[in-house]
Amino acid sequence: MQITSFHPMVLTEKADEVIALFEALGFERQHKKTGINDKDITSVSMKDANGFHVDVAQVEPGHMPRDLTAIRMNVRDFDEAYDFLVAHGFRNAQGDKVTDTGSSRATLMVSPSGFAINLAYHIRKDGE
């Protein structure tokens, strides 16, 4: 399995506050994706001058009792990575659903002990 990036992610109902905190720590917004799953969900990727990354995802109110910290793992082959995680006891937090935005496929996978990996594959243009 080829992992292309691996970094922390915060899922929260208060993304503006979390983003402001990371901006105060020197992080800058690099990429923003909105309307995920046809809902008011936004994900912002941030990076600091040292090359460290963090994602902050706004989730719909009432879906989580508190913020969740996860690891975003981008891979070259989504199905291979998904099957690998399932074989190690992870479950898809969306049931059988995988979010397909046209430019990426992703889902939140939860380990038997409770930590989460946001599994993501970015669809490449022209077979890159």
mmCIF file of N, CA and C in Angstrom:
data_model
loop_
_atom_site.group_PDB
_atom_site.id
_atom_site.type_symbol
_atom_site.label_atom_id
_atom_site.label_comp_id
_atom_site.label_asym_id
_atom_site.label_seq_id
_atom_site.Cartn_x
_atom_site.Cartn_y
_atom_site.Cartn_z
ATOM 1 N N MET A 1 0.860 -1.171 0.000
ATOM 2 C CA MET A 1 0.000 0.000 0.000
ATOM 3 C C MET A 1 0.907 1.235 0.000
ATOM 4 N N GLN A 2 0.645 2.158 -0.913
ATOM 5 C CA GLN A 2 1.440 3.378 -0.976
ATOM 6 C C GLN A 2 0.694 4.540 -0.323
ATOM 7 N N ILE A 3 1.292 5.079 0.740
ATOM 8 C CA ILE A 3 0.742 6.242 1.438
ATOM 9 C C ILE A 3 1.422 7.478 0.865
ATOM 10 N N THR A 4 0.620 8.489 0.454
ATOM 11 C CA THR A 4 1.195 9.697 -0.128
ATOM 12 C C THR A 4 1.287 10.849 0.870
ATOM 13 N N SER A 5 0.477 10.839 1.905
ATOM 14 C CA SER A 5 0.624 11.803 2.996
ATOM 15 C C SER A 5 -0.105 11.270 4.225
ATOM 16 N N PHE A 6 0.285 11.805 5.375
ATOM 17 C CA PHE A 6 -0.201 11.282 6.644
ATOM 18 C C PHE A 6 -0.102 12.413 7.651
ATOM 19 N N HIS A 7 -1.234 12.959 8.068
ATOM 20 C CA HIS A 7 -1.178 14.072 9.016
ATOM 21 C C HIS A 7 -2.462 14.209 9.816
ATOM 22 N N PRO A 8 -2.407 15.019 10.915
ATOM 23 C CA PRO A 8 -3.562 15.129 11.807
ATOM 24 C C PRO A 8 -4.726 15.887 11.202
ATOM 25 N N MET A 9 -5.905 15.571 11.725
ATOM 26 C CA MET A 9 -7.147 16.203 11.285
ATOM 27 C C MET A 9 -8.035 16.387 12.509
ATOM 28 N N VAL A 10 -8.672 17.555 12.597
ATOM 29 C CA VAL A 10 -9.606 17.829 13.675
ATOM 30 C C VAL A 10 -11.000 17.950 13.065
ATOM 31 N N LEU A 11 -11.942 17.136 13.544
ATOM 32 C CA LEU A 11 -13.331 17.225 13.114
ATOM 33 C C LEU A 11 -14.095 17.916 14.231
ATOM 34 N N THR A 12 -14.793 18.996 13.904
ATOM 35 C CA THR A 12 -15.391 19.834 14.936
ATOM 36 C C THR A 12 -16.613 20.583 14.419
ATOM 37 N N GLU A 13 -17.488 20.956 15.339
ATOM 38 C CA GLU A 13 -18.618 21.825 15.003
ATOM 39 C C GLU A 13 -18.187 23.292 15.023
ATOM 40 N N LYS A 14 -16.990 23.564 15.538
ATOM 41 C CA LYS A 14 -16.499 24.938 15.691
ATOM 42 C C LYS A 14 -15.215 25.146 14.888
ATOM 43 N N ALA A 15 -15.280 24.852 13.592
ATOM 44 C CA ALA A 15 -14.092 24.919 12.745
ATOM 45 C C ALA A 15 -13.468 26.306 12.722
ATOM 46 N N ASP A 16 -14.268 27.365 12.711
ATOM 47 C CA ASP A 16 -13.705 28.713 12.668
ATOM 48 C C ASP A 16 -12.779 28.963 13.855
ATOM 49 N N GLU A 17 -13.176 28.499 15.036
ATOM 50 C CA GLU A 17 -12.350 28.685 16.229
ATOM 51 C C GLU A 17 -11.047 27.879 16.145
ATOM 52 N N VAL A 18 -11.158 26.660 15.660
ATOM 53 C CA VAL A 18 -9.973 25.803 15.556
ATOM 54 C C VAL A 18 -9.026 26.347 14.485
ATOM 55 N N ILE A 19 -9.583 26.774 13.351
ATOM 56 C CA ILE A 19 -8.755 27.357 12.281
ATOM 57 C C ILE A 19 -8.039 28.608 12.803
ATOM 58 N N ALA A 20 -8.747 29.454 13.533
ATOM 59 C CA ALA A 20 -8.137 30.669 14.094
ATOM 60 C C ALA A 20 -6.986 30.319 15.032
ATOM 61 N N LEU A 21 -7.149 29.271 15.830
ATOM 62 C CA LEU A 21 -6.085 28.835 16.729
ATOM 63 C C LEU A 21 -4.844 28.447 15.931
ATOM 64 N N PHE A 22 -5.035 27.625 14.893
ATOM 65 C CA PHE A 22 -3.886 27.184 14.106
ATOM 66 C C PHE A 22 -3.264 28.336 13.314
ATOM 67 N N GLU A 23 -4.075 29.289 12.875
ATOM 68 C CA GLU A 23 -3.518 30.470 12.226
ATOM 69 C C GLU A 23 -2.648 31.255 13.214
ATOM 70 N N ALA A 24 -3.077 31.347 14.466
ATOM 71 C CA ALA A 24 -2.283 32.020 15.494
ATOM 72 C C ALA A 24 -0.972 31.277 15.761
ATOM 73 N N LEU A 25 -0.963 29.968 15.485
ATOM 74 C CA LEU A 25 0.250 29.169 15.631
ATOM 75 C C LEU A 25 1.144 29.225 14.389
ATOM 76 N N GLY A 26 0.713 29.981 13.363
ATOM 77 C CA GLY A 26 1.517 30.157 12.165
ATOM 78 C C GLY A 26 1.105 29.329 10.962
ATOM 79 N N PHE A 27 -0.006 28.628 11.058
ATOM 80 C CA PHE A 27 -0.482 27.837 9.922
ATOM 81 C C PHE A 27 -1.268 28.728 8.965
ATOM 82 N N GLU A 28 -1.188 28.406 7.677
ATOM 83 C CA GLU A 28 -1.942 29.122 6.648
ATOM 84 C C GLU A 28 -2.842 28.150 5.910
ATOM 85 N N ARG A 29 -3.978 28.642 5.474
ATOM 86 C CA ARG A 29 -4.911 27.822 4.696
ATOM 87 C C ARG A 29 -4.303 27.524 3.330
ATOM 88 N N GLN A 30 -4.322 26.250 2.957
ATOM 89 C CA GLN A 30 -3.762 25.819 1.674
ATOM 90 C C GLN A 30 -4.837 25.386 0.687
ATOM 91 N N HIS A 31 -5.880 24.758 1.209
ATOM 92 C CA HIS A 31 -6.906 24.177 0.334
ATOM 93 C C HIS A 31 -8.211 24.093 1.125
ATOM 94 N N LYS A 32 -9.323 24.339 0.436
ATOM 95 C CA LYS A 32 -10.630 24.271 1.088
ATOM 96 C C LYS A 32 -11.594 23.519 0.181
ATOM 97 N N LYS A 33 -12.310 22.560 0.764
ATOM 98 C CA LYS A 33 -13.317 21.797 0.026
ATOM 99 C C LYS A 33 -14.632 21.960 0.764
ATOM 100 N N THR A 34 -15.689 22.371 0.060
ATOM 101 C CA THR A 34 -16.992 22.598 0.693
ATOM 102 C C THR A 34 -18.055 21.698 0.088
ATOM 103 N N GLY A 35 -19.170 21.588 0.801
ATOM 104 C CA GLY A 35 -20.315 20.820 0.314
ATOM 105 C C GLY A 35 -20.063 19.329 0.243
ATOM 106 N N ILE A 36 -19.291 18.805 1.166
ATOM 107 C CA ILE A 36 -18.977 17.384 1.175
ATOM 108 C C ILE A 36 -20.230 16.598 1.555
ATOM 109 N N ASN A 37 -20.501 15.512 0.831
ATOM 110 C CA ASN A 37 -21.701 14.683 1.028
ATOM 111 C C ASN A 37 -22.980 15.493 0.858
ATOM 112 N N ASP A 38 -22.932 16.518 -0.007
ATOM 113 C CA ASP A 38 -24.089 17.392 -0.248
ATOM 114 C C ASP A 38 -24.606 18.012 1.040
ATOM 115 N N LYS A 39 -23.720 18.228 1.995
ATOM 116 C CA LYS A 39 -24.090 18.817 3.277
ATOM 117 C C LYS A 39 -23.201 20.020 3.522
ATOM 118 N N ASP A 40 -23.488 20.725 4.572
ATOM 119 C CA ASP A 40 -22.705 21.895 4.932
ATOM 120 C C ASP A 40 -21.461 21.465 5.705
ATOM 121 N N ILE A 41 -20.629 20.668 5.041
ATOM 122 C CA ILE A 41 -19.383 20.198 5.636
ATOM 123 C C ILE A 41 -18.240 20.796 4.835
ATOM 124 N N THR A 42 -17.294 21.396 5.517
ATOM 125 C CA THR A 42 -16.152 22.029 4.884
ATOM 126 C C THR A 42 -14.883 21.469 5.506
ATOM 127 N N SER A 43 -13.888 21.215 4.672
ATOM 128 C CA SER A 43 -12.596 20.764 5.152
ATOM 129 C C SER A 43 -11.534 21.741 4.667
ATOM 130 N N VAL A 44 -10.682 22.188 5.588
ATOM 131 C CA VAL A 44 -9.617 23.137 5.276
ATOM 132 C C VAL A 44 -8.285 22.474 5.592
ATOM 133 N N SER A 45 -7.384 22.457 4.613
ATOM 134 C CA SER A 45 -6.026 21.964 4.833
ATOM 135 C C SER A 45 -5.130 23.150 5.124
ATOM 136 N N MET A 46 -4.294 23.007 6.147
ATOM 137 C CA MET A 46 -3.414 24.097 6.567
ATOM 138 C C MET A 46 -1.973 23.597 6.633
ATOM 139 N N LYS A 47 -1.040 24.537 6.490
ATOM 140 C CA LYS A 47 0.382 24.200 6.511
ATOM 141 C C LYS A 47 1.149 25.356 7.144
ATOM 142 N N ASP A 48 2.216 25.023 7.901
ATOM 143 C CA ASP A 48 3.032 26.088 8.473
ATOM 144 C C ASP A 48 4.363 26.193 7.734
ATOM 145 N N ALA A 49 5.198 27.148 8.125
ATOM 146 C CA ALA A 49 6.462 27.412 7.442
ATOM 147 C C ALA A 49 7.445 26.244 7.540
ATOM 148 N N ASN A 50 7.266 25.376 8.525
ATOM 149 C CA ASN A 50 8.128 24.201 8.688
ATOM 150 C C ASN A 50 7.661 23.005 7.873
ATOM 151 N N GLY A 51 6.526 23.155 7.177
ATOM 152 C CA GLY A 51 6.000 22.066 6.371
ATOM 153 C C GLY A 51 5.052 21.142 7.105
ATOM 154 N N PHE A 52 4.710 21.483 8.351
ATOM 155 C CA PHE A 52 3.747 20.670 9.086
ATOM 156 C C PHE A 52 2.339 20.949 8.569
ATOM 157 N N HIS A 53 1.499 19.916 8.566
ATOM 158 C CA HIS A 53 0.138 20.028 8.060
ATOM 159 C C HIS A 53 -0.874 19.708 9.146
ATOM 160 N N VAL A 54 -2.061 20.283 9.017
ATOM 161 C CA VAL A 54 -3.213 19.915 9.830
ATOM 162 C C VAL A 54 -4.458 20.227 9.004
ATOM 163 N N ASP A 55 -5.451 19.377 9.089
ATOM 164 C CA ASP A 55 -6.750 19.617 8.447
ATOM 165 C C ASP A 55 -7.760 19.929 9.538
ATOM 166 N N VAL A 56 -8.717 20.782 9.218
ATOM 167 C CA VAL A 56 -9.820 21.068 10.120
ATOM 168 C C VAL A 56 -11.103 20.883 9.317
ATOM 169 N N ALA A 57 -11.980 20.021 9.793
ATOM 170 C CA ALA A 57 -13.236 19.760 9.099
ATOM 171 C C ALA A 57 -14.411 20.202 9.957
ATOM 172 N N GLN A 58 -15.255 21.030 9.370
ATOM 173 C CA GLN A 58 -16.502 21.461 10.012
ATOM 174 C C GLN A 58 -17.522 20.348 9.821
ATOM 175 N N VAL A 59 -18.107 19.869 10.911
ATOM 176 C CA VAL A 59 -19.143 18.840 10.811
ATOM 177 C C VAL A 59 -20.487 19.434 11.208
ATOM 178 N N GLU A 60 -21.533 18.783 10.784
ATOM 179 C CA GLU A 60 -22.880 19.277 11.085
ATOM 180 C C GLU A 60 -23.152 19.224 12.585
ATOM 181 N N PRO A 61 -23.814 20.236 13.108
ATOM 182 C CA PRO A 61 -24.153 20.260 14.542
ATOM 183 C C PRO A 61 -24.956 19.026 14.948
ATOM 184 N N GLY A 62 -24.643 18.518 16.142
ATOM 185 C CA GLY A 62 -25.394 17.394 16.693
ATOM 186 C C GLY A 62 -24.915 16.021 16.271
ATOM 187 N N HIS A 63 -23.893 15.942 15.421
ATOM 188 C CA HIS A 63 -23.420 14.642 14.943
ATOM 189 C C HIS A 63 -22.302 14.047 15.792
ATOM 190 N N MET A 64 -21.676 14.881 16.619
ATOM 191 C CA MET A 64 -20.596 14.392 17.466
ATOM 192 C C MET A 64 -20.721 15.038 18.843
ATOM 193 N N PRO A 65 -20.550 14.267 19.915
ATOM 194 C CA PRO A 65 -20.668 14.849 21.248
ATOM 195 C C PRO A 65 -19.508 15.793 21.588
ATOM 196 N N ARG A 66 -18.369 15.631 20.909
ATOM 197 C CA ARG A 66 -17.199 16.493 21.126
ATOM 198 C C ARG A 66 -16.299 16.383 19.889
ATOM 199 N N ASP A 67 -15.297 17.241 19.842
ATOM 200 C CA ASP A 67 -14.357 17.211 18.724
ATOM 201 C C ASP A 67 -13.676 15.845 18.643
ATOM 202 N N LEU A 68 -13.263 15.500 17.444
ATOM 203 C CA LEU A 68 -12.562 14.241 17.212
ATOM 204 C C LEU A 68 -11.269 14.558 16.480
ATOM 205 N N THR A 69 -10.173 14.004 16.971
ATOM 206 C CA THR A 69 -8.901 14.114 16.275
ATOM 207 C C THR A 69 -8.671 12.801 15.542
ATOM 208 N N ALA A 70 -8.332 12.903 14.261
ATOM 209 C CA ALA A 70 -8.099 11.733 13.435
ATOM 210 C C ALA A 70 -6.785 11.922 12.681
ATOM 211 N N ILE A 71 -6.405 10.922 11.933
ATOM 212 C CA ILE A 71 -5.252 11.001 11.055
ATOM 213 C C ILE A 71 -5.774 10.909 9.632
ATOM 214 N N ARG A 72 -5.403 11.898 8.789
ATOM 215 C CA ARG A 72 -5.769 11.780 7.373
ATOM 216 C C ARG A 72 -4.650 11.028 6.678
ATOM 217 N N MET A 73 -5.021 9.956 6.013
ATOM 218 C CA MET A 73 -4.060 9.129 5.292
ATOM 219 C C MET A 73 -4.462 9.103 3.819
ATOM 220 N N ASN A 74 -3.676 9.781 2.993
ATOM 221 C CA ASN A 74 -3.893 9.754 1.549
ATOM 222 C C ASN A 74 -3.133 8.567 0.971
ATOM 223 N N VAL A 75 -3.793 7.868 0.062
ATOM 224 C CA VAL A 75 -3.197 6.669 -0.523
ATOM 225 C C VAL A 75 -3.359 6.681 -2.042
ATOM 226 N N ARG A 76 -2.572 5.860 -2.710
ATOM 227 C CA ARG A 76 -2.667 5.729 -4.171
ATOM 228 C C ARG A 76 -3.800 4.792 -4.593
ATOM 229 N N ASP A 77 -4.107 3.798 -3.750
ATOM 230 C CA ASP A 77 -5.141 2.816 -4.098
ATOM 231 C C ASP A 77 -6.136 2.732 -2.933
ATOM 232 N N PHE A 78 -7.288 3.395 -3.094
ATOM 233 C CA PHE A 78 -8.277 3.468 -2.025
ATOM 234 C C PHE A 78 -8.763 2.083 -1.613
ATOM 235 N N ASP A 79 -9.144 1.256 -2.579
ATOM 236 C CA ASP A 79 -9.712 -0.057 -2.260
ATOM 237 C C ASP A 79 -8.717 -0.942 -1.519
ATOM 238 N N GLU A 80 -7.455 -0.907 -1.924
ATOM 239 C CA GLU A 80 -6.431 -1.696 -1.243
ATOM 240 C C GLU A 80 -6.298 -1.244 0.212
ATOM 241 N N ALA A 81 -6.240 0.060 0.441
ATOM 242 C CA ALA A 81 -6.092 0.587 1.797
ATOM 243 C C ALA A 81 -7.338 0.303 2.636
ATOM 244 N N TYR A 82 -8.515 0.460 2.035
ATOM 245 C CA TYR A 82 -9.777 0.181 2.730
ATOM 246 C C TYR A 82 -9.798 -1.274 3.200
ATOM 247 N N ASP A 83 -9.482 -2.197 2.280
ATOM 248 C CA ASP A 83 -9.479 -3.623 2.624
ATOM 249 C C ASP A 83 -8.439 -3.936 3.704
ATOM 250 N N PHE A 84 -7.286 -3.277 3.634
ATOM 251 C CA PHE A 84 -6.245 -3.454 4.645
ATOM 252 C C PHE A 84 -6.764 -3.057 6.027
ATOM 253 N N LEU A 85 -7.388 -1.885 6.114
ATOM 254 C CA LEU A 85 -7.901 -1.415 7.406
ATOM 255 C C LEU A 85 -9.019 -2.317 7.928
ATOM 256 N N VAL A 86 -9.921 -2.740 7.055
ATOM 257 C CA VAL A 86 -11.000 -3.653 7.459
ATOM 258 C C VAL A 86 -10.411 -4.960 7.995
ATOM 259 N N ALA A 87 -9.382 -5.458 7.322
ATOM 260 C CA ALA A 87 -8.734 -6.702 7.762
ATOM 261 C C ALA A 87 -8.095 -6.544 9.143
ATOM 262 N N HIS A 88 -7.807 -5.297 9.527
ATOM 263 C CA HIS A 88 -7.233 -5.026 10.845
ATOM 264 C C HIS A 88 -8.290 -4.543 11.844
ATOM 265 N N GLY A 89 -9.557 -4.806 11.526
ATOM 266 C CA GLY A 89 -10.636 -4.558 12.471
ATOM 267 C C GLY A 89 -11.283 -3.184 12.406
ATOM 268 N N PHE A 90 -10.845 -2.321 11.481
ATOM 269 C CA PHE A 90 -11.454 -1.001 11.358
ATOM 270 C C PHE A 90 -12.855 -1.136 10.772
ATOM 271 N N ARG A 91 -13.730 -0.188 11.134
ATOM 272 C CA ARG A 91 -15.073 -0.146 10.538
ATOM 273 C C ARG A 91 -15.266 1.234 9.910
ATOM 274 N N ASN A 92 -16.061 1.262 8.882
ATOM 275 C CA ASN A 92 -16.381 2.505 8.187
ATOM 276 C C ASN A 92 -17.428 3.252 9.008
ATOM 277 N N ALA A 93 -17.128 4.464 9.445
ATOM 278 C CA ALA A 93 -18.063 5.247 10.257
ATOM 279 C C ALA A 93 -19.318 5.630 9.489
ATOM 280 N N GLN A 94 -19.294 5.520 8.161
ATOM 281 C CA GLN A 94 -20.459 5.837 7.329
ATOM 282 C C GLN A 94 -21.217 4.568 6.915
ATOM 283 N N GLY A 95 -20.980 3.464 7.584
ATOM 284 C CA GLY A 95 -21.603 2.204 7.170
ATOM 285 C C GLY A 95 -20.859 1.690 5.955
ATOM 286 N N ASP A 96 -21.576 1.508 4.844
ATOM 287 C CA ASP A 96 -20.935 1.059 3.602
ATOM 288 C C ASP A 96 -20.625 2.215 2.663
ATOM 289 N N LYS A 97 -20.951 3.432 3.064
ATOM 290 C CA LYS A 97 -20.806 4.584 2.173
ATOM 291 C C LYS A 97 -19.359 5.070 2.101
ATOM 292 N N VAL A 98 -18.970 5.498 0.906
ATOM 293 C CA VAL A 98 -17.700 6.165 0.668
ATOM 294 C C VAL A 98 -18.035 7.484 -0.007
ATOM 295 N N THR A 99 -17.491 8.579 0.498
ATOM 296 C CA THR A 99 -17.747 9.896 -0.068
ATOM 297 C C THR A 99 -16.943 10.059 -1.346
ATOM 298 N N ASP A 100 -17.634 10.372 -2.447
ATOM 299 C CA ASP A 100 -16.974 10.607 -3.735
ATOM 300 C C ASP A 100 -17.330 12.019 -4.172
ATOM 301 N N THR A 101 -16.336 12.917 -4.173
ATOM 302 C CA THR A 101 -16.581 14.313 -4.533
ATOM 303 C C THR A 101 -16.277 14.592 -5.997
ATOM 304 N N GLY A 102 -15.856 13.594 -6.728
ATOM 305 C CA GLY A 102 -15.450 13.793 -8.110
ATOM 306 C C GLY A 102 -13.944 13.989 -8.215
ATOM 307 N N SER A 103 -13.359 14.618 -7.197
ATOM 308 C CA SER A 103 -11.904 14.797 -7.194
ATOM 309 C C SER A 103 -11.233 13.918 -6.137
ATOM 310 N N SER A 104 -12.043 13.301 -5.283
ATOM 311 C CA SER A 104 -11.477 12.419 -4.258
ATOM 312 C C SER A 104 -12.519 11.418 -3.775
ATOM 313 N N ARG A 105 -12.020 10.350 -3.163
ATOM 314 C CA ARG A 105 -12.849 9.367 -2.470
ATOM 315 C C ARG A 105 -12.329 9.291 -1.045
ATOM 316 N N ALA A 106 -13.233 9.267 -0.077
ATOM 317 C CA ALA A 106 -12.793 9.258 1.315
ATOM 318 C C ALA A 106 -13.866 8.685 2.226
ATOM 319 N N THR A 107 -13.415 8.202 3.378
ATOM 320 C CA THR A 107 -14.318 7.808 4.444
ATOM 321 C C THR A 107 -13.547 7.743 5.753
ATOM 322 N N LEU A 108 -14.249 7.881 6.839
ATOM 323 C CA LEU A 108 -13.643 7.817 8.164
ATOM 324 C C LEU A 108 -13.686 6.377 8.646
ATOM 325 N N MET A 109 -12.513 5.826 8.932
ATOM 326 C CA MET A 109 -12.387 4.454 9.412
ATOM 327 C C MET A 109 -12.015 4.497 10.896
ATOM 328 N N VAL A 110 -12.718 3.700 11.709
ATOM 329 C CA VAL A 110 -12.507 3.711 13.152
ATOM 330 C C VAL A 110 -11.943 2.362 13.595
ATOM 331 N N SER A 111 -10.859 2.422 14.352
ATOM 332 C CA SER A 111 -10.194 1.204 14.816
ATOM 333 C C SER A 111 -10.989 0.548 15.937
ATOM 334 N N PRO A 112 -10.691 -0.714 16.231
ATOM 335 C CA PRO A 112 -11.373 -1.374 17.342
ATOM 336 C C PRO A 112 -11.188 -0.645 18.679
ATOM 337 N N SER A 113 -10.052 0.035 18.867
ATOM 338 C CA SER A 113 -9.812 0.751 20.121
ATOM 339 C C SER A 113 -10.349 2.180 20.102
ATOM 340 N N GLY A 114 -10.816 2.637 18.923
ATOM 341 C CA GLY A 114 -11.480 3.931 18.854
ATOM 342 C C GLY A 114 -10.755 5.051 18.141
ATOM 343 N N PHE A 115 -9.476 4.883 17.751
ATOM 344 C CA PHE A 115 -8.846 5.972 17.008
ATOM 345 C C PHE A 115 -9.306 5.931 15.562
ATOM 346 N N ALA A 116 -9.219 7.070 14.885
ATOM 347 C CA ALA A 116 -9.800 7.178 13.547
ATOM 348 C C ALA A 116 -8.761 7.557 12.506
ATOM 349 N N ILE A 117 -8.937 6.995 11.327
ATOM 350 C CA ILE A 117 -8.151 7.353 10.146
ATOM 351 C C ILE A 117 -9.125 7.811 9.079
ATOM 352 N N ASN A 118 -8.923 9.035 8.593
ATOM 353 C CA ASN A 118 -9.710 9.519 7.463
ATOM 354 C C ASN A 118 -8.975 9.065 6.205
ATOM 355 N N LEU A 119 -9.445 7.990 5.614
ATOM 356 C CA LEU A 119 -8.819 7.397 4.434
ATOM 357 C C LEU A 119 -9.219 8.196 3.209
ATOM 358 N N ALA A 120 -8.238 8.648 2.423
ATOM 359 C CA ALA A 120 -8.530 9.497 1.272
ATOM 360 C C ALA A 120 -7.683 9.108 0.066
ATOM 361 N N TYR A 121 -8.301 9.235 -1.086
ATOM 362 C CA TYR A 121 -7.616 9.023 -2.367
ATOM 363 C C TYR A 121 -7.981 10.210 -3.247
ATOM 364 N N HIS A 122 -6.973 10.927 -3.723
ATOM 365 C CA HIS A 122 -7.216 12.051 -4.617
ATOM 366 C C HIS A 122 -7.133 11.559 -6.057
ATOM 367 N N ILE A 123 -8.221 11.709 -6.786
ATOM 368 C CA ILE A 123 -8.308 11.242 -8.166
ATOM 369 C C ILE A 123 -7.396 12.111 -9.022
ATOM 370 N N ARG A 124 -6.486 11.452 -9.701
ATOM 371 C CA ARG A 124 -5.495 12.159 -10.502
ATOM 372 C C ARG A 124 -5.974 12.317 -11.940
ATOM 373 N N LYS A 125 -5.645 13.463 -12.507
ATOM 374 C CA LYS A 125 -5.990 13.747 -13.901
ATOM 375 C C LYS A 125 -4.935 13.141 -14.814
ATOM 376 N N ASP A 126 -5.350 12.640 -15.955
ATOM 377 C CA ASP A 126 -4.444 12.142 -16.976
ATOM 378 C C ASP A 126 -3.521 11.047 -16.466
ATOM 379 N N GLY A 127 -4.006 10.226 -15.544
ATOM 380 C CA GLY A 127 -3.249 9.085 -15.055
ATOM 381 C C GLY A 127 -1.985 9.426 -14.276
ATOM 382 N N GLU A 128 -1.873 10.650 -13.771
ATOM 383 C CA GLU A 128 -0.686 11.070 -12.999
ATOM 384 C C GLU A 128 -0.516 10.256 -11.749
#
